[in-house]
CSV table of C-alpha atoms and ligand atoms in Angstrom, one decimal:
chain,number,residue,atom,x,y,z
A,1,MET,CA,-11.7,23.6,-20.7
A,2,VAL,CA,-13.6,21.3,-22.3
A,3,ASN,CA,-11.7,19.3,-24.5
A,4,THR,CA,-13.7,18.5,-27.7
A,5,THR,CA,-10.8,16.9,-29.6
A,6,SER,CA,-10.6,13.8,-27.9
A,7,LYS,CA,-12.9,10.6,-29.1
A,8,VAL,CA,-13.2,9.4,-25.5
A,9,ARG,CA,-16.5,9.7,-24.6
A,10,ARG,CA,-17.1,7.3,-21.7
A,11,ILE,CA,-15.1,5.6,-18.9
A,12,GLY,CA,-15.0,3.2,-15.9
A,13,VAL,CA,-13.1,3.9,-13.0
A,14,LEU,CA,-12.6,0.3,-10.1
A,15,THR,CA,-10.7,-0.3,-7.4
A,16,SER,CA,-9.4,-4.0,-6.7
A,17,GLY,CA,-7.5,-5.9,-4.7
A,18,GLY,CA,-7.0,-4.8,-1.1
A,19,ASP,CA,-8.5,-1.7,0.0
A,20,ALA,CA,-6.3,1.6,0.4
A,21,PRO,CA,-7.3,4.8,2.4
A,22,GLY,CA,-6.7,7.6,-0.9
A,23,MET,CA,-8.7,5.5,-3.5
A,24,ASN,CA,-11.5,7.4,-2.8
A,25,PRO,CA,-9.5,10.9,-3.7
A,26,VAL,CA,-8.3,9.1,-6.6
A,27,VAL,CA,-12.0,8.1,-7.5
A,28,ARG,CA,-12.8,12.1,-7.0
A,29,SER,CA,-10.3,13.2,-8.7
A,30,VAL,CA,-11.1,10.8,-11.7
A,31,VAL,CA,-14.4,11.7,-12.3
A,32,ARG,CA,-13.7,15.8,-11.6
A,33,THR,CA,-11.3,15.2,-14.3
A,34,CYS,CA,-13.6,13.8,-16.9
A,35,LEU,CA,-16.1,16.7,-15.5
A,36,HIS,CA,-13.8,19.2,-17.1
A,37,LEU,CA,-12.8,17.0,-20.5
A,38,GLY,CA,-16.6,16.7,-21.1
A,39,ILE,CA,-16.5,12.9,-20.4
A,40,GLU,CA,-19.0,11.2,-19.0
A,41,CYS,CA,-17.5,9.1,-16.0
A,42,VAL,CA,-19.4,5.8,-14.2
A,43,GLY,CA,-18.1,3.8,-11.6
A,44,ILE,CA,-17.4,-0.1,-12.5
A,45,ARG,CA,-18.2,-1.5,-8.2
A,46,ARG,CA,-16.0,-4.7,-7.0
A,47,GLY,CA,-13.3,-4.5,-9.7
A,48,PHE,CA,-13.0,-6.3,-12.5
A,49,ALA,CA,-16.0,-8.9,-10.6
A,50,GLY,CA,-18.7,-5.9,-11.1
A,51,LEU,CA,-16.6,-5.3,-14.9
A,52,LEU,CA,-17.7,-8.9,-15.4
A,53,ALA,CA,-21.5,-8.6,-13.7
A,54,GLY,CA,-21.7,-5.2,-15.9
A,55,ASP,CA,-22.0,-3.5,-12.4
A,56,ILE,CA,-22.5,-0.1,-13.2
A,57,ARG,CA,-23.4,3.7,-11.6
A,58,PRO,CA,-22.9,6.9,-13.0
A,59,LEU,CA,-20.4,9.4,-11.8
A,60,ASP,CA,-20.9,13.2,-11.4
A,61,TYR,CA,-20.3,15.7,-9.1
A,62,ASP,CA,-23.0,14.9,-6.2
A,63,ALA,CA,-21.7,11.1,-6.4
A,64,SER,CA,-18.0,12.7,-6.0
A,65,SER,CA,-18.7,15.0,-2.9
A,66,GLY,CA,-16.9,14.2,0.2
A,67,LEU,CA,-14.9,11.9,-1.3
A,68,ILE,CA,-12.4,13.6,-0.8
A,69,ARG,CA,-12.1,12.9,2.9
A,70,ARG,CA,-13.5,9.3,3.1
A,71,GLY,CA,-12.0,6.2,4.3
A,72,GLY,CA,-11.8,2.6,2.3
A,73,THR,CA,-13.5,2.7,-1.4
A,74,LYS,CA,-17.4,4.0,-2.6
A,75,LEU,CA,-16.9,1.8,-5.7
A,76,TYR,CA,-16.3,-1.2,-2.7
A,77,THR,CA,-13.4,-3.5,-3.7
A,78,ALA,CA,-13.0,-7.5,-4.9
A,79,ARG,CA,-10.8,-9.8,-6.1
A,80,CYS,CA,-12.0,-12.1,-8.8
A,81,GLU,CA,-10.5,-15.3,-10.0
A,82,GLU,CA,-12.7,-15.7,-13.2
A,83,PHE,CA,-10.8,-12.6,-14.3
A,84,LYS,CA,-7.6,-14.6,-14.2
A,85,THR,CA,-8.6,-16.8,-17.5
A,86,GLU,CA,-8.7,-15.8,-21.0
A,87,ALA,CA,-12.5,-16.4,-21.3
A,88,GLY,CA,-12.8,-14.0,-18.5
A,89,GLN,CA,-11.0,-11.5,-19.6
A,90,LYS,CA,-12.8,-11.8,-23.0
A,91,LYS,CA,-16.1,-11.4,-21.3
A,92,GLY,CA,-14.7,-8.5,-20.0
A,93,ALA,CA,-13.9,-6.8,-22.7
A,94,ASP,CA,-16.8,-7.8,-24.5
A,95,THR,CA,-18.7,-5.8,-21.4
A,96,CYS,CA,-16.9,-2.6,-22.1
A,97,LYS,CA,-17.9,-2.9,-25.4
A,98,PHE,CA,-21.0,-3.4,-24.6
A,99,LEU,CA,-21.4,-0.4,-22.6
A,100,GLY,CA,-19.5,1.8,-24.3
A,101,LEU,CA,-16.6,2.6,-22.7
A,102,ASP,CA,-14.0,4.3,-24.0
A,103,GLY,CA,-11.3,3.5,-21.3
A,104,ILE,CA,-10.8,2.3,-17.8
A,105,VAL,CA,-9.1,3.9,-15.1
A,106,GLY,CA,-8.1,1.0,-12.4
A,107,ILE,CA,-7.1,1.6,-9.1
A,108,GLY,CA,-5.0,-1.0,-6.8
A,109,GLY,CA,-1.7,-3.2,-6.9
A,110,ASP,CA,0.0,-5.0,-9.2
A,111,GLY,CA,-2.5,-7.8,-9.3
A,112,THR,CA,-4.5,-5.2,-11.2
A,113,PHE,CA,-2.3,-4.2,-13.5
A,114,ARG,CA,-2.0,-7.5,-14.9
A,115,GLY,CA,-5.7,-7.2,-14.9
A,116,LEU,CA,-5.6,-4.1,-16.7
A,117,GLN,CA,-3.2,-5.6,-19.3
A,118,ALA,CA,-4.6,-8.3,-20.1
A,119,LEU,CA,-7.7,-5.6,-20.8
A,120,SER,CA,-5.9,-3.9,-23.0
A,121,HIS,CA,-4.9,-6.8,-24.7
A,122,GLN,CA,-8.1,-7.3,-25.4
A,123,GLY,CA,-8.3,-4.1,-27.3
A,124,ILE,CA,-9.6,-1.5,-24.3
A,125,SER,CA,-7.8,1.3,-23.1
A,126,VAL,CA,-6.8,1.2,-19.3
A,127,VAL,CA,-4.5,3.1,-17.0
A,128,GLY,CA,-3.7,2.0,-13.8
A,129,VAL,CA,-2.9,3.5,-10.4
A,130,PRO,CA,-1.5,2.2,-7.8
A,131,GLY,CA,-3.2,1.9,-4.4
A,132,THR,CA,-2.0,-0.1,-2.0
A,133,ILE,CA,-0.7,0.4,1.2
A,134,ASP,CA,2.4,-1.9,0.6
A,135,ASN,CA,4.0,0.6,-1.5
A,136,ASP,CA,4.9,-2.2,-3.5
A,137,ILE,CA,5.1,-1.0,-7.1
A,138,ALA,CA,8.6,-0.3,-8.7
A,139,CYS,CA,8.4,1.7,-10.8
A,140,SER,CA,6.5,4.1,-8.2
A,141,THR,CA,8.0,5.8,-5.3
A,142,TYR,CA,4.7,6.3,-3.5
A,143,THR,CA,1.9,4.3,-3.9
A,144,VAL,CA,-1.9,5.7,-2.2
A,145,GLY,CA,-2.8,4.5,0.9
A,146,PHE,CA,1.1,4.2,2.3
A,147,ASP,CA,1.3,7.6,3.9
A,148,THR,CA,-2.3,7.2,6.0
A,149,ALA,CA,-1.5,3.2,6.8
A,150,CYS,CA,1.6,4.2,8.7
A,151,ASN,CA,0.3,6.6,10.9
A,152,THR,CA,-2.4,4.8,11.8
A,153,ALA,CA,-0.3,1.7,12.5
A,154,ILE,CA,1.9,4.6,14.8
A,155,GLU,CA,-0.6,6.2,16.4
A,156,ALA,CA,-2.0,2.8,17.4
A,157,ILE,CA,2.0,1.5,18.6
A,158,ASP,CA,1.9,4.8,20.6
A,159,ARG,CA,-0.7,4.0,23.0
A,160,LEU,CA,1.0,0.8,23.1
A,161,GLN,CA,4.6,1.8,24.1
A,162,ASP,CA,2.7,4.0,27.1
A,163,THR,CA,1.1,0.2,28.7
A,164,MET,CA,4.7,-1.5,27.6
A,165,GLN,CA,6.2,1.2,29.8
A,166,SER,CA,4.4,0.6,32.6
A,167,HIS,CA,4.2,-2.9,33.1
A,168,GLU,CA,7.7,-2.8,32.0
A,169,ARG,CA,7.3,-5.2,29.0
A,170,CYS,CA,8.2,-6.3,25.3
A,171,SER,CA,5.7,-5.3,22.7
A,172,VAL,CA,5.7,-7.5,19.3
A,173,VAL,CA,3.5,-5.9,16.6
A,174,GLU,CA,2.9,-6.9,13.8
A,175,VAL,CA,1.7,-5.1,10.9
A,176,MET,CA,0.6,-6.0,7.3
A,177,GLY,CA,2.9,-6.9,4.5
A,178,ARG,CA,2.6,-10.3,3.3
A,179,HIS,CA,5.2,-10.0,0.6
A,180,ALA,CA,6.6,-6.1,1.0
A,181,GLY,CA,8.4,-4.6,4.0
A,182,TYR,CA,8.3,-1.1,3.9
A,183,LEU,CA,5.1,-0.9,6.0
A,184,ALA,CA,7.1,-2.5,8.8
A,185,LEU,CA,10.3,-0.6,8.2
A,186,ASN,CA,8.9,2.7,8.4
A,187,VAL,CA,6.9,2.4,11.2
A,188,ALA,CA,9.9,1.0,13.0
A,189,VAL,CA,11.5,3.7,12.4
A,190,ALA,CA,9.1,6.1,13.1
A,191,CYS,CA,8.1,4.3,16.2
A,192,GLY,CA,12.0,4.0,17.5
A,193,ALA,CA,11.5,0.2,17.4
A,194,LEU,CA,14.2,-1.6,18.5
A,195,ALA,CA,14.2,-4.4,15.3
A,196,VAL,CA,12.1,-5.3,13.2
A,197,LEU,CA,11.6,-8.3,10.6
A,198,VAL,CA,10.7,-7.9,7.2
A,199,PRO,CA,9.8,-10.6,4.7
A,200,GLU,CA,12.7,-9.5,2.3
A,201,LYS,CA,15.5,-9.8,4.8
A,202,GLU,CA,16.6,-12.9,7.1
A,203,VAL,CA,16.9,-11.8,10.4
A,204,ASN,CA,19.7,-13.6,12.9
A,205,PHE,CA,17.4,-14.2,16.0
A,206,GLU,CA,20.2,-14.0,18.2
A,207,GLU,CA,21.9,-10.7,17.1
A,208,ASP,CA,19.5,-8.8,15.7
A,209,ILE,CA,16.6,-10.0,18.1
A,210,LEU,CA,17.7,-11.2,21.5
A,211,GLU,CA,21.3,-9.0,21.4
A,212,PRO,CA,19.2,-5.8,21.1
A,213,ILE,CA,17.3,-6.6,24.2
A,214,ARG,CA,20.0,-7.9,25.8
A,215,ARG,CA,22.1,-4.8,26.3
A,216,SER,CA,19.0,-2.2,26.2
A,217,ARG,CA,18.6,-3.9,29.4
A,218,LEU,CA,22.2,-3.7,30.0
A,219,VAL,CA,21.9,0.1,29.8
A,220,GLY,CA,18.3,0.2,32.3
A,221,ARG,CA,15.6,-0.2,29.7
A,222,THR,CA,12.9,-2.1,31.1
A,223,HIS,CA,10.2,-2.2,27.8
A,224,PHE,CA,11.3,-3.2,24.0
A,225,MET,CA,9.5,-2.5,20.8
A,226,ILE,CA,9.9,-5.0,18.2
A,227,ILE,CA,8.4,-4.4,14.6
A,228,VAL,CA,7.0,-7.8,12.5
A,229,ALA,CA,5.4,-7.8,9.2
A,230,GLU,CA,2.8,-10.5,8.3
A,231,GLY,CA,5.2,-11.5,5.9
A,232,ALA,CA,7.9,-11.9,8.0
A,233,GLY,CA,7.1,-14.5,10.1
A,234,SER,CA,4.6,-15.3,13.5
A,235,ALA,CA,4.7,-12.3,16.0
A,236,TYR,CA,3.8,-15.1,17.9
A,237,ASP,CA,6.8,-17.5,17.4
A,238,VAL,CA,9.1,-14.3,17.9
A,239,ALA,CA,7.1,-13.0,21.4
A,240,LYS,CA,7.5,-17.0,22.5
A,241,ARG,CA,10.8,-17.2,21.4
A,242,ILE,CA,12.2,-13.7,23.6
A,243,HIS,CA,10.3,-14.7,26.2
A,244,GLU,CA,12.0,-18.5,26.4
A,245,ALA,CA,15.4,-16.5,25.9
A,246,LEU,CA,15.2,-14.1,28.0
A,247,SER,CA,12.4,-14.5,30.4
A,248,VAL,CA,11.0,-11.3,29.1
A,249,ASP,CA,7.4,-10.5,29.5
A,250,THR,CA,6.4,-10.2,25.6
A,251,ARG,CA,3.0,-9.4,24.6
A,252,VAL,CA,2.1,-9.4,21.1
A,253,THR,CA,-0.7,-7.2,19.0
A,254,VAL,CA,-1.6,-7.7,15.4
A,255,LEU,CA,-2.6,-4.6,14.0
A,256,GLY,CA,-5.0,-6.3,11.4
A,257,HIS,CA,-7.2,-4.5,9.3
A,258,VAL,CA,-7.3,-1.4,11.2
A,259,GLN,CA,-4.3,0.0,9.2
A,260,ARG,CA,-6.4,0.1,6.0
A,261,GLY,CA,-9.3,2.5,7.4
A,262,GLY,CA,-9.0,5.9,8.2
A,263,SER,CA,-9.8,9.6,6.9
A,264,PRO,CA,-6.8,9.7,4.0
A,265,SER,CA,-3.7,11.7,5.1
A,266,ALA,CA,-2.9,14.6,3.0
A,267,GLN,CA,-0.3,13.2,1.3
A,268,ASP,CA,-2.6,10.2,0.0
A,269,ARG,CA,-5.5,12.8,-0.9
A,270,LEU,CA,-2.7,15.0,-3.0
A,271,VAL,CA,-0.9,12.6,-4.2
A,272,GLY,CA,-4.3,10.2,-5.3
A,273,THR,CA,-5.4,14.1,-7.0
A,274,HIS,CA,-3.1,13.9,-9.0
A,275,LEU,CA,-2.4,10.9,-10.4
A,276,GLY,CA,-6.5,10.5,-11.0
A,277,TYR,CA,-5.6,13.7,-12.8
A,278,ARG,CA,-2.9,12.4,-14.9
A,279,ALA,CA,-4.6,9.0,-15.9
A,280,VAL,CA,-7.9,10.4,-16.9
A,281,GLN,CA,-5.5,12.8,-19.0
A,282,LEU,CA,-3.8,9.8,-20.8
A,283,LEU,CA,-6.7,8.0,-21.4
A,284,ALA,CA,-8.5,11.2,-23.3
A,285,GLU,CA,-4.5,11.3,-24.9
A,286,GLY,CA,-5.9,8.4,-27.2
A,287,LYS,CA,-2.9,6.7,-24.2
A,288,THR,CA,-3.7,3.4,-23.5
A,289,ASN,CA,-1.7,0.2,-21.1
A,290,ARG,CA,0.3,2.7,-19.0
A,291,VAL,CA,0.4,2.9,-15.1
A,292,VAL,CA,0.7,6.6,-13.7
A,293,CYS,CA,3.6,7.0,-11.1
A,294,CYS,CA,5.2,9.2,-8.5
A,295,ASN,CA,9.0,9.5,-9.3
A,296,GLY,CA,9.7,12.3,-6.0
A,297,GLU,CA,7.8,15.7,-6.5
A,298,GLU,CA,7.0,14.6,-10.4
A,299,TYR,CA,4.0,12.4,-12.1
A,300,VAL,CA,5.2,10.2,-14.7
A,301,ASP,CA,3.3,7.2,-16.8
A,302,TYR,CA,4.9,3.7,-18.0
A,303,ASP,CA,4.0,1.1,-20.0
A,304,ILE,CA,2.2,-1.7,-17.7
A,305,GLU,CA,4.6,-4.4,-19.3
A,306,GLU,CA,7.7,-2.1,-18.6
A,307,ALA,CA,6.2,-1.9,-14.3
A,308,LEU,CA,5.2,-5.1,-14.2
A,309,SER,CA,8.7,-6.0,-15.0
A,310,MET,CA,10.5,-3.8,-12.5
A,311,HIS,CA,11.6,-4.7,-8.9
A,312,LYS,CA,11.7,-3.1,-5.7
A,313,THR,CA,13.8,-4.2,-3.1
A,314,ILE,CA,14.0,-3.6,0.3
A,315,ASP,CA,15.8,0.1,1.6
A,316,GLU,CA,19.3,-1.1,3.1
A,317,SER,CA,20.0,1.9,4.4
A,318,THR,CA,16.9,2.5,6.7
A,319,TYR,CA,17.4,-1.0,7.7
A,320,THR,CA,20.8,-0.6,8.6
A,321,MET,CA,19.9,2.7,10.3
A,322,ILE,CA,17.7,1.8,12.7
A,323,GLN,CA,20.1,-0.9,13.9
A,324,GLN,CA,22.7,1.7,14.0
A,325,ILE,CA,21.2,3.7,16.1
A,326,THR,CA,18.0,2.3,17.8
A,327,GLY,CA,19.7,-1.3,17.9
A,328,THR,CA,22.5,-2.9,19.2
A,329,ASP,CA,25.1,-0.5,17.5
A,330,ALA,CA,24.5,2.5,19.2
A,331,LEU,CA,24.2,0.1,22.7
A,332,SER,CA,26.9,-0.9,22.1
A,333,ARG,CA,28.8,2.3,22.0
A,334,MET,CA,26.8,3.5,24.8
A,335,MET,CA,28.6,0.6,26.9
A,336,GLY,CA,31.9,1.1,25.1
A,337,LEU,CA,31.5,-2.3,24.0
A,338,ARG,CA,32.5,-3.4,20.4
A,339,VAL,CA,30.7,-2.8,17.8
B,401,ATP,P1,-3.1,-5.4,-3.1
B,401,ATP,O1,-1.6,-6.6,-3.6
B,401,ATP,O2,-2.5,-4.4,-2.9
B,401,ATP,O3,-4.0,-6.3,-2.5
B,401,ATP,P2,-3.7,-5.8,-5.9
B,401,ATP,O4,-4.2,-5.4,-7.2
B,401,ATP,O5,-2.0,-6.6,-6.2
B,401,ATP,O6,-3.9,-5.1,-4.4
B,401,ATP,P3,-4.6,-8.9,-6.3
B,401,ATP,O7,-5.1,-9.6,-5.5
B,401,ATP,O8,-3.3,-9.4,-6.8
B,401,ATP,O9,-4.4,-7.4,-5.4
B,401,ATP,O10,-5.2,-8.5,-7.5
B,401,ATP,C1,-6.8,-7.9,-7.9
B,401,ATP,C2,-7.2,-8.5,-9.1
B,401,ATP,O11,-6.9,-8.4,-10.4
B,401,ATP,C3,-7.8,-9.9,-8.9
B,401,ATP,O12,-8.5,-10.5,-7.9
B,401,ATP,C4,-7.5,-10.5,-10.3
B,401,ATP,O13,-9.2,-10.2,-10.6
B,401,ATP,C5,-7.0,-9.5,-10.8
B,401,ATP,N1,-5.7,-10.1,-11.4
B,401,ATP,C6,-4.7,-10.7,-10.6
B,401,ATP,N2,-4.0,-10.8,-11.2
B,401,ATP,C7,-4.3,-11.1,-12.6
B,401,ATP,C8,-3.9,-11.7,-14.3
B,401,ATP,N3,-2.6,-12.1,-13.8
B,401,ATP,N4,-4.7,-11.3,-15.1
B,401,ATP,C9,-5.2,-11.2,-14.9
B,401,ATP,N5,-6.5,-10.4,-14.0
B,401,ATP,C10,-5.2,-10.2,-12.6
């Protein structure tokens, strides 16, 4: 049903910050929801940089075709320092007014939400959609891109395990996560890693890394998998210390940007579609300065200010579980040692 009551006639959608698989399904959902509501939708290219440059393209049914399964972001993404200044934000708001944009949907992480909030302070209606492989947005139990990134990392690590097993080596794998360890933690669980290093948790190298390898060796294991989030320290240092302490042949693999690519998983397509749909509905209802989020199975929204003030902490129970079922504890019990 076409909405004839909304005053919103034209909205812009942008992707900003680090790209994440699933941004395209969000864009598609935004475009299709706009069509359903009789709202014109334009794509703003390269995030806030494109907004400042007035770099927009019309997005219609055809332009959003095929996006449900496409990785990356059709709209391109960028980081824009100028937008962090008040002059930049005022220029952005003036561009919105000049282009006749009644609202902006911004897909990205907390930096993107700060940019949207600044635009809202300049009188522009905004809604944010959490799209980041880090899953570090506190108000949302899930961020678009996380599941695909986990699956990509897992697939690569499974392949590594084959060669590590053949050569009886210790593999130290660096996954993305400069400030957040969720990706590393989930990947460690899913790959059965012996230990994981995350930025949120101080590690006792002797107890948390070397001891599980020692005990694993004592029960006959000859290959080992250690996962390091990029913000938790250098994977090369970790490998060097393991080699020096235990004379184990180690190899480092930095998965890098491959984790950002690939066709979005079912979860990222589903969640992305729901969030894009909800974001446009909020704008059409005259709401602004909101972030749409997942709350388990539910889709909810928060004030951006409130969303940015919330903090997400690493899931301690998952970390403990890895130690208990894969690392030192399980091996110690197997050997009849004190845990
Ligand atoms: P990710 O962490 O996944 O890369 P992000 O959205 O947090 O995503 P950032 O690079 O932090 O990525 O932010 C993206 C863009 O948002 C910045 O380049 C800048 O244009 C804008 N931005 C970030 N912080 C602010 C701020 N405090 N005020 C205005 N704009 C901001």
